[in-house]
Amino acid sequence: MGSATVAHAGGAPLAAPRGCECATPSIDRFQQWLASGEGTTVPPTGSLLVRRGNGYAAEVAFLGDDWHVAVVWLGNRFEAQVDLSGSTGFWLTYRATDDLYVQLRPASRWSGGDKWLTRVPSTGGQLVRKFFGFSPDRWTWLPELGKPSYSLGSALGEARGLVFVGKTPNELEFRGLRVDGYRPPCLAAG
């Protein structure tokens, strides 16, 4: 396998073998899986990454009937944004005990609930791998959260994160996230 050079937050390159995980905990090179502190979750804040076998999983429990939020930063740091306008979508390996949604949050409109989203169906607690396409007919919005004032295409052009939201109790585990046409940079710990 060859190696690729990617920049980390400090600007210096960090060499990583092509196709390998990062030196710090990650799932498919995504290092930042976070509980946002919004809604009652376990853990309430911080990293969701836990060691599972030879790799990592992101685990979170949504408790109660309020809105819960779990975040994946696509560029492995909050300030990063990614142009996914040429991507067809992403593969997610996960288990969920109830339905939830994933929002595509753009850098210029990060805050608030009025985002483009798609339903992530319950797996009945079984581990599954499912493709979520970026075709506009697969994305919508919820009246309760508000209609986005921007297009899905513009969100794809400046994607900062995928945000998993739900309003019901749910046991979630994420084992894989592969975005078509995008390979996240590994960032150094710090």
XYZ file of N, CA and C in Angstrom:
570
model
N 0.841 -1.185 0.000
C 0.000 0.000 0.000
C 0.876 1.235 0.000
N 0.466 2.238 -0.740
C 1.182 3.504 -0.745
C 0.788 4.337 0.450
N 1.345 5.521 0.530
C 0.925 6.396 1.616
C 0.485 7.729 1.044
N -0.343 8.391 1.796
C -0.854 9.697 1.404
C -0.430 10.687 2.464
N -0.234 11.918 2.078
C 0.082 12.956 3.038
C -1.142 13.835 3.202
N -1.534 14.028 4.447
C -2.682 14.872 4.747
C -2.259 15.889 5.786
N -2.909 17.025 5.787
C -2.564 18.073 6.746
C -3.356 17.890 8.020
N -2.713 18.180 9.157
C -3.473 18.166 10.409
C -3.702 19.597 10.858
N -4.391 19.750 11.990
C -4.837 21.072 12.441
C -3.694 22.077 12.549
N -2.486 21.626 12.882
C -1.361 22.537 13.011
C -0.737 22.910 11.679
N -1.205 22.306 10.588
C -0.708 22.642 9.266
C 0.393 21.730 8.766
N 1.076 21.000 9.667
C 2.139 20.098 9.237
C 1.526 18.796 8.738
N 2.142 18.175 7.722
C 1.571 16.937 7.201
C 1.723 15.791 8.181
N 0.773 14.884 8.115
C 0.791 13.681 8.918
C 0.642 12.521 7.948
N 1.676 11.693 7.815
C 1.625 10.585 6.858
C 0.768 9.464 7.417
N -0.068 8.909 6.561
C -0.907 7.772 6.957
C -0.973 6.816 5.781
N -0.830 5.529 6.037
C -0.945 4.565 4.942
C -2.325 4.664 4.300
N -2.354 4.600 2.981
C -3.616 4.697 2.238
C -4.565 3.600 2.704
N -5.800 4.001 3.044
C -6.817 3.042 3.440
C -6.782 2.661 4.906
N -5.807 3.134 5.664
C -5.690 2.771 7.068
C -6.395 3.785 7.959
N -6.634 3.358 9.182
C -7.205 4.248 10.178
C -6.162 5.270 10.625
N -6.612 6.243 11.351
C -5.736 7.276 11.892
C -4.985 6.739 13.106
N -3.934 7.456 13.526
C -3.155 7.050 14.691
C -3.959 7.211 15.972
N -4.936 8.110 15.978
C -5.824 8.289 17.126
C -7.153 7.597 16.803
N -8.012 7.345 17.804
C -9.271 6.626 17.556
C -10.088 7.237 16.414
N -10.590 6.340 15.533
C -11.388 6.789 14.389
C -12.202 5.630 13.840
N -13.204 5.983 13.060
C -13.996 5.020 12.301
C -13.914 5.465 10.853
N -13.302 4.647 10.016
C -13.092 5.009 8.609
C -12.473 6.396 8.482
N -11.526 6.687 9.384
C -10.753 7.932 9.418
C -11.546 9.132 9.938
N -12.778 8.948 10.343
C -13.540 10.021 10.994
C -13.228 9.952 12.483
N -12.548 10.985 12.988
C -12.048 10.997 14.363
C -12.986 11.697 15.343
N -13.876 12.526 14.851
C -14.708 13.339 15.734
C -16.172 12.902 15.678
N -16.544 11.972 16.544
C -17.913 11.508 16.773
C -18.263 12.024 18.159
N -19.199 12.960 18.247
C -19.386 13.702 19.490
C -20.832 13.765 19.964
N -21.008 13.667 21.282
C -22.282 13.997 21.913
C -22.260 15.504 22.141
N -23.275 16.193 21.660
C -23.254 17.657 21.651
C -23.729 18.299 22.947
N -24.350 17.522 23.832
C -24.933 18.106 25.031
C -26.378 18.546 24.824
N -26.902 18.313 23.619
C -28.292 18.652 23.320
C -29.135 17.399 23.481
N -30.137 17.460 24.331
C -30.948 16.298 24.643
C -30.264 15.452 25.705
N -31.003 14.551 26.292
C -30.457 13.676 27.322
C -29.853 12.458 26.650
N -28.525 12.377 26.692
C -27.799 11.288 26.045
C -26.773 10.691 26.997
N -26.367 9.474 26.723
C -25.262 8.828 27.422
C -24.267 8.400 26.356
N -23.056 9.009 26.338
C -22.587 10.045 27.244
C -23.269 11.388 26.955
N -23.249 12.305 27.924
C -23.912 13.597 27.720
C -23.145 14.536 26.784
N -21.821 14.466 26.800
C -20.967 15.281 25.935
C -19.691 14.486 25.648
N -18.895 14.997 24.714
C -17.595 14.405 24.438
C -17.636 13.308 23.395
N -16.525 12.609 23.287
C -16.354 11.587 22.262
C -17.260 10.383 22.489
N -17.773 9.848 21.381
C -18.595 8.641 21.413
C -17.777 7.395 21.115
N -16.502 7.568 20.789
C -15.670 6.452 20.341
C -15.255 5.547 21.499
N -15.490 4.242 21.304
C -15.087 3.224 22.268
C -14.398 2.098 21.508
N -13.450 1.445 22.141
C -12.706 0.351 21.524
C -13.637 -0.847 21.336
N -13.619 -1.412 20.125
C -14.377 -2.632 19.804
C -13.470 -3.530 18.967
N -12.990 -4.605 19.564
C -12.094 -5.512 18.848
C -10.831 -4.795 18.424
N -10.517 -4.862 17.130
C -9.325 -4.206 16.589
C -9.589 -2.774 16.170
N -10.807 -2.290 16.336
C -11.137 -0.942 15.894
C -11.955 -0.198 16.927
N -12.803 0.707 16.415
C -13.618 1.542 17.285
C -15.063 1.561 16.794
N -15.953 1.848 17.713
C -17.357 2.096 17.419
C -17.718 3.407 18.093
N -18.740 4.075 17.568
C -19.294 5.263 18.220
C -20.621 4.836 18.825
N -20.754 4.981 20.135
C -21.959 4.542 20.830
C -22.582 5.699 21.590
N -23.913 5.792 21.481
C -24.660 6.809 22.213
C -26.067 6.296 22.459
N -26.617 6.645 23.605
C -28.007 6.327 23.920
C -28.780 7.640 23.995
N -29.891 7.706 23.276
C -30.818 8.831 23.378
C -31.852 8.442 24.434
N -32.030 9.275 25.455
C -32.967 8.999 26.539
C -34.089 10.027 26.519
N -35.307 9.601 26.761
C -36.425 10.531 26.840
C -36.960 10.932 25.477
N -37.905 11.881 25.496
C -38.621 12.300 24.289
C -38.279 13.718 23.838
N -37.081 14.201 24.163
C -36.635 15.505 23.668
C -35.732 15.274 22.458
N -35.345 16.337 21.761
C -34.440 16.198 20.625
C -33.031 15.912 21.121
N -32.413 14.908 20.542
C -31.048 14.496 20.875
C -30.166 14.753 19.664
N -28.883 15.030 19.916
C -27.967 15.392 18.838
C -26.618 14.693 19.026
N -26.165 13.990 17.975
C -24.824 13.404 17.935
C -24.187 13.828 16.609
N -22.935 14.249 16.653
C -22.281 14.938 15.541
C -21.073 14.165 15.024
N -20.876 14.226 13.699
C -19.628 13.775 13.075
C -19.086 14.947 12.268
N -17.897 15.433 12.622
C -17.250 16.495 11.847
C -16.560 15.851 10.657
N -16.943 16.232 9.452
C -16.440 15.581 8.242
C -14.954 15.800 8.006
N -14.438 16.957 8.379
C -13.014 17.247 8.207
C -12.202 17.023 9.462
N -12.811 16.395 10.474
C -12.173 16.064 11.752
C -11.817 17.260 12.625
N -12.310 18.421 12.273
C -12.225 19.596 13.136
C -13.384 20.508 12.762
N -13.864 21.269 13.723
C -15.068 22.066 13.516
C -14.903 23.067 12.371
N -13.737 23.671 12.247
C -13.525 24.738 11.262
C -13.476 24.223 9.816
N -13.335 22.931 9.633
C -13.195 22.365 8.283
C -14.544 22.273 7.577
N -14.507 22.408 6.274
C -15.678 22.120 5.463
C -15.223 21.337 4.246
N -16.158 20.561 3.691
C -15.852 19.633 2.617
C -16.825 19.873 1.473
N -16.317 19.858 0.245
C -17.178 19.975 -0.931
C -17.601 18.567 -1.349
N -18.856 18.230 -1.064
C -19.401 16.921 -1.414
C -20.327 17.003 -2.623
N -20.253 18.087 -3.369
C -21.175 18.270 -4.493
C -20.997 17.212 -5.584
N -19.845 16.564 -5.647
C -19.635 15.511 -6.626
C -19.870 14.109 -6.067
N -20.253 14.023 -4.800
C -20.455 12.730 -4.149
C -21.871 12.212 -4.393
N -22.002 10.895 -4.521
C -23.331 10.300 -4.695
C -24.012 10.025 -3.358
N -23.244 9.977 -2.251
C -23.825 9.703 -0.942
C -22.826 9.004 -0.042
N -23.344 8.326 0.981
C -22.459 7.663 1.937
C -23.048 6.338 2.394
N -22.138 5.422 2.756
C -22.484 4.135 3.353
C -22.338 4.266 4.850
N -23.352 3.830 5.584
C -23.333 3.877 7.042
C -23.533 2.456 7.571
N -22.625 2.024 8.434
C -22.782 0.748 9.128
C -23.183 1.091 10.558
N -24.367 0.641 10.952
C -24.922 1.090 12.226
C -25.947 0.104 12.759
N -26.312 0.320 14.012
C -27.467 -0.348 14.609
C -28.253 0.712 15.369
N -29.585 0.613 15.320
C -30.466 1.574 15.985
C -31.725 0.848 16.429
N -32.199 1.166 17.621
C -33.412 0.525 18.122
C -34.673 1.293 17.737
N -34.524 2.485 17.150
C -35.661 3.261 16.658
C -35.193 4.110 15.473
N -36.156 4.659 14.734
C -35.819 5.558 13.628
C -35.187 6.835 14.172
N -34.373 7.472 13.360
C -33.805 8.784 13.639
C -33.555 9.456 12.304
N -32.907 10.609 12.318
C -32.591 11.352 11.100
C -31.116 11.713 11.106
N -30.587 11.934 9.895
C -29.258 12.515 9.779
C -29.406 13.805 8.983
N -28.859 14.873 9.544
C -28.858 16.177 8.890
C -27.506 16.406 8.237
N -27.528 17.080 7.091
C -26.301 17.545 6.449
C -26.179 19.022 6.816
N -25.189 19.347 7.633
C -25.064 20.721 8.123
C -23.931 21.451 7.407
N -24.262 22.570 6.740
C -23.240 23.362 6.054
C -22.501 24.284 7.024
N -21.300 24.672 6.647
C -20.484 25.541 7.497
C -21.156 26.888 7.748
N -21.778 27.476 6.727
C -22.349 28.821 6.888
C -23.660 28.841 7.668
N -24.266 27.672 7.848
C -25.544 27.596 8.570
C -25.525 26.411 9.530
N -24.499 26.365 10.354
C -24.297 25.231 11.236
C -25.398 25.101 12.287
N -25.730 26.175 12.957
C -26.637 26.116 14.099
C -28.098 26.035 13.688
N -28.912 25.543 14.608
C -30.354 25.482 14.383
C -30.788 24.153 13.805
N -32.082 23.898 13.876
C -32.623 22.628 13.417
C -33.103 22.629 11.984
N -33.194 23.808 11.367
C -33.751 23.937 10.011
C -32.748 23.486 8.952
N -32.550 22.164 8.882
C -31.545 21.577 7.991
C -32.174 20.524 7.091
N -31.498 20.247 5.976
C -31.884 19.130 5.110
C -31.541 17.849 5.842
N -32.445 16.879 5.793
C -32.229 15.632 6.511
C -32.849 14.464 5.762
N -32.442 13.276 6.148
C -33.015 12.050 5.616
C -33.194 11.076 6.773
N -34.207 10.223 6.648
C -34.508 9.277 7.721
C -33.478 8.146 7.735
N -33.048 7.795 8.942
C -32.182 6.651 9.186
C -33.070 5.619 9.886
N -33.468 4.567 9.178
C -34.436 3.633 9.760
C -33.856 2.770 10.878
N -34.734 2.395 11.799
C -34.381 1.456 12.849
C -33.879 0.155 12.217
N -32.948 -0.469 12.890
C -32.463 -1.778 12.444
C -32.933 -2.869 13.399
N -33.783 -2.500 14.361
C -34.206 -3.468 15.364
C -33.046 -3.940 16.224
N -32.003 -3.116 16.308
C -30.818 -3.457 17.091
C -29.797 -4.303 16.355
N -30.074 -4.662 15.092
C -29.133 -5.458 14.293
C -28.150 -4.535 13.563
N -26.927 -4.994 13.403
C -25.922 -4.228 12.667
C -26.192 -4.367 11.168
N -26.343 -3.225 10.470
C -26.601 -3.226 9.029
C -25.694 -2.209 8.350
N -25.547 -2.354 7.047
C -24.832 -1.377 6.224
C -25.821 -0.863 5.192
N -26.012 0.459 5.137
C -27.029 1.051 4.271
C -26.460 2.265 3.559
N -26.859 2.441 2.300
C -26.430 3.598 1.504
C -27.464 4.706 1.606
N -27.000 5.932 1.821
C -27.832 7.128 1.861
C -27.372 8.052 0.747
N -28.168 8.152 -0.316
C -27.796 8.963 -1.467
C -28.028 10.443 -1.240
N -27.271 11.260 -1.951
C -27.415 12.717 -1.867
C -28.390 13.268 -2.897
N -29.129 12.417 -3.573
C -30.131 12.880 -4.528
C -31.173 13.730 -3.797
N -31.531 14.924 -4.337
C -32.466 15.814 -3.645
C -33.807 15.177 -3.300
N -34.250 14.185 -4.059
C -35.538 13.567 -3.753
C -35.473 12.665 -2.514
N -34.292 12.427 -1.990
C -34.131 11.605 -0.785
C -33.990 12.445 0.485
N -33.910 13.754 0.344
C -33.708 14.646 1.484
C -34.915 15.558 1.639
N -35.247 15.864 2.877
C -36.407 16.682 3.181
C -36.099 17.529 4.412
N -37.135 18.032 5.047
C -36.997 18.798 6.288
C -38.234 18.509 7.127
N -38.157 18.819 8.414
C -39.274 18.576 9.321
C -39.912 19.898 9.721
N -41.231 20.036 9.581
C -41.901 21.276 9.990
C -41.560 21.686 11.425
N -41.422 20.711 12.313
C -41.101 21.007 13.710
C -39.743 21.694 13.873
N -38.824 21.406 12.972
C -37.479 21.982 13.056
C -37.293 23.184 12.135
N -38.158 23.338 11.143
C -38.084 24.486 10.238
C -37.528 24.127 8.874
N -37.969 24.886 7.872
C -37.530 24.681 6.492
C -36.213 25.406 6.249
N -35.235 24.726 5.662
C -33.956 25.390 5.355
C -34.168 26.525 4.348
N -33.411 27.576 4.509
C -33.496 28.729 3.598
C -32.444 28.639 2.494
N -31.855 27.472 2.309
C -30.799 27.253 1.328
C -31.060 25.905 0.668
N -30.412 25.649 -0.443
C -30.627 24.404 -1.179
C -29.745 23.278 -0.634
N -30.155 22.058 -0.894
C -29.326 20.903 -0.543
C -27.988 20.987 -1.270
N -28.010 21.438 -2.519
C -26.776 21.577 -3.288
C -25.776 22.510 -2.636
N -26.256 23.625 -2.082
C -25.324 24.540 -1.421
C -24.777 23.917 -0.137
N -25.598 23.118 0.571
C -25.120 22.432 1.773
C -24.041 21.413 1.412
N -24.224 20.705 0.301
C -23.217 19.743 -0.135
C -21.896 20.436 -0.468
N -21.963 21.640 -0.993
C -20.766 22.380 -1.381
C -19.938 22.868 -0.220
N -20.524 22.957 0.961
C -19.793 23.450 2.136
C -20.152 22.617 3.368
N -20.130 21.304 3.228
C -20.529 20.399 4.305
C -19.518 20.435 5.450
N -20.017 20.662 6.643
C -19.167 20.643 7.840
C -19.374 19.355 8.631
N -20.608 18.854 8.660
C -20.843 17.664 9.464
C -22.117 16.938 9.129
N -22.152 15.702 9.546
C -23.375 14.919 9.561
C -23.830 14.901 11.011
N -25.091 15.256 11.234
C -25.614 15.367 12.586
C -26.803 14.422 12.723
N -26.682 13.471 13.630
C -27.740 12.496 13.881
C -28.661 13.052 14.951
N -29.957 13.140 14.628
C -30.934 13.701 15.551
C -32.122 12.746 15.686
N -32.705 12.744 16.855
C -33.878 11.922 17.096
C -34.618 12.421 18.314
N -35.910 12.103 18.359
C -36.763 12.590 19.448
C -37.360 11.445 20.255
N -36.801 10.262 20.116
C -37.287 9.106 20.858
C -36.105 8.391 21.497
N -36.356 7.602 22.539
C -35.270 6.805 23.107
C -34.688 5.887 22.031
N -33.376 5.753 22.031
C -32.708 4.999 20.975
C -31.333 4.561 21.462
N -30.975 3.332 21.173
C -29.620 2.825 21.429
C -28.920 2.778 20.081
N -27.852 3.553 19.934
C -27.169 3.698 18.646
C -25.722 3.238 18.733
N -25.295 2.571 17.672
C -23.892 2.206 17.514
C -23.539 2.392 16.050
N -22.442 3.100 15.805
C -21.945 3.327 14.449
C -20.615 2.613 14.311
N -20.491 1.810 13.243
C -19.263 1.051 13.006
C -18.557 1.442 11.719
N -19.258 2.141 10.812
C -18.636 2.511 9.553
C -19.301 3.710 8.926
N -18.492 4.541 8.258
C -18.993 5.695 7.502
C -18.038 5.918 6.333
N -18.513 5.625 5.145
C -17.718 5.824 3.925
C -18.466 6.779 3.021
N -17.875 7.917 2.720
C -18.486 8.923 1.863
C -17.896 8.789 0.462
N -18.761 8.597 -0.530
C -18.324 8.478 -1.912
C -17.485 9.687 -2.315
N -16.280 9.432 -2.824
C -15.421 10.491 -3.335
C -14.720 11.327 -2.290
N -14.769 10.926 -1.017
C -14.133 11.727 0.034
C -13.434 10.815 1.044
N -12.204 11.176 1.339
C -11.391 10.471 2.347
C -10.939 11.495 3.380
N -11.410 11.392 4.617
C -11.073 12.410 5.605
C -9.585 12.425 5.952
N -9.068 13.605 6.282
C -7.665 13.698 6.717
C -7.541 13.222 8.149
N -6.430 12.587 8.473
C -6.137 12.246 9.864
C -5.504 13.468 10.519
N -6.035 13.845 11.646
C -5.477 14.968 12.391
C -4.755 14.458 13.611
N -3.655 15.110 13.971
C -2.886 14.721 15.133
C -3.676 15.011 16.394
N -3.412 14.255 17.440
C -4.057 14.499 18.735
C -3.590 15.846 19.258
N -4.455 16.481 19.996
C -4.039 17.763 20.557
C -5.165 18.609 20.793
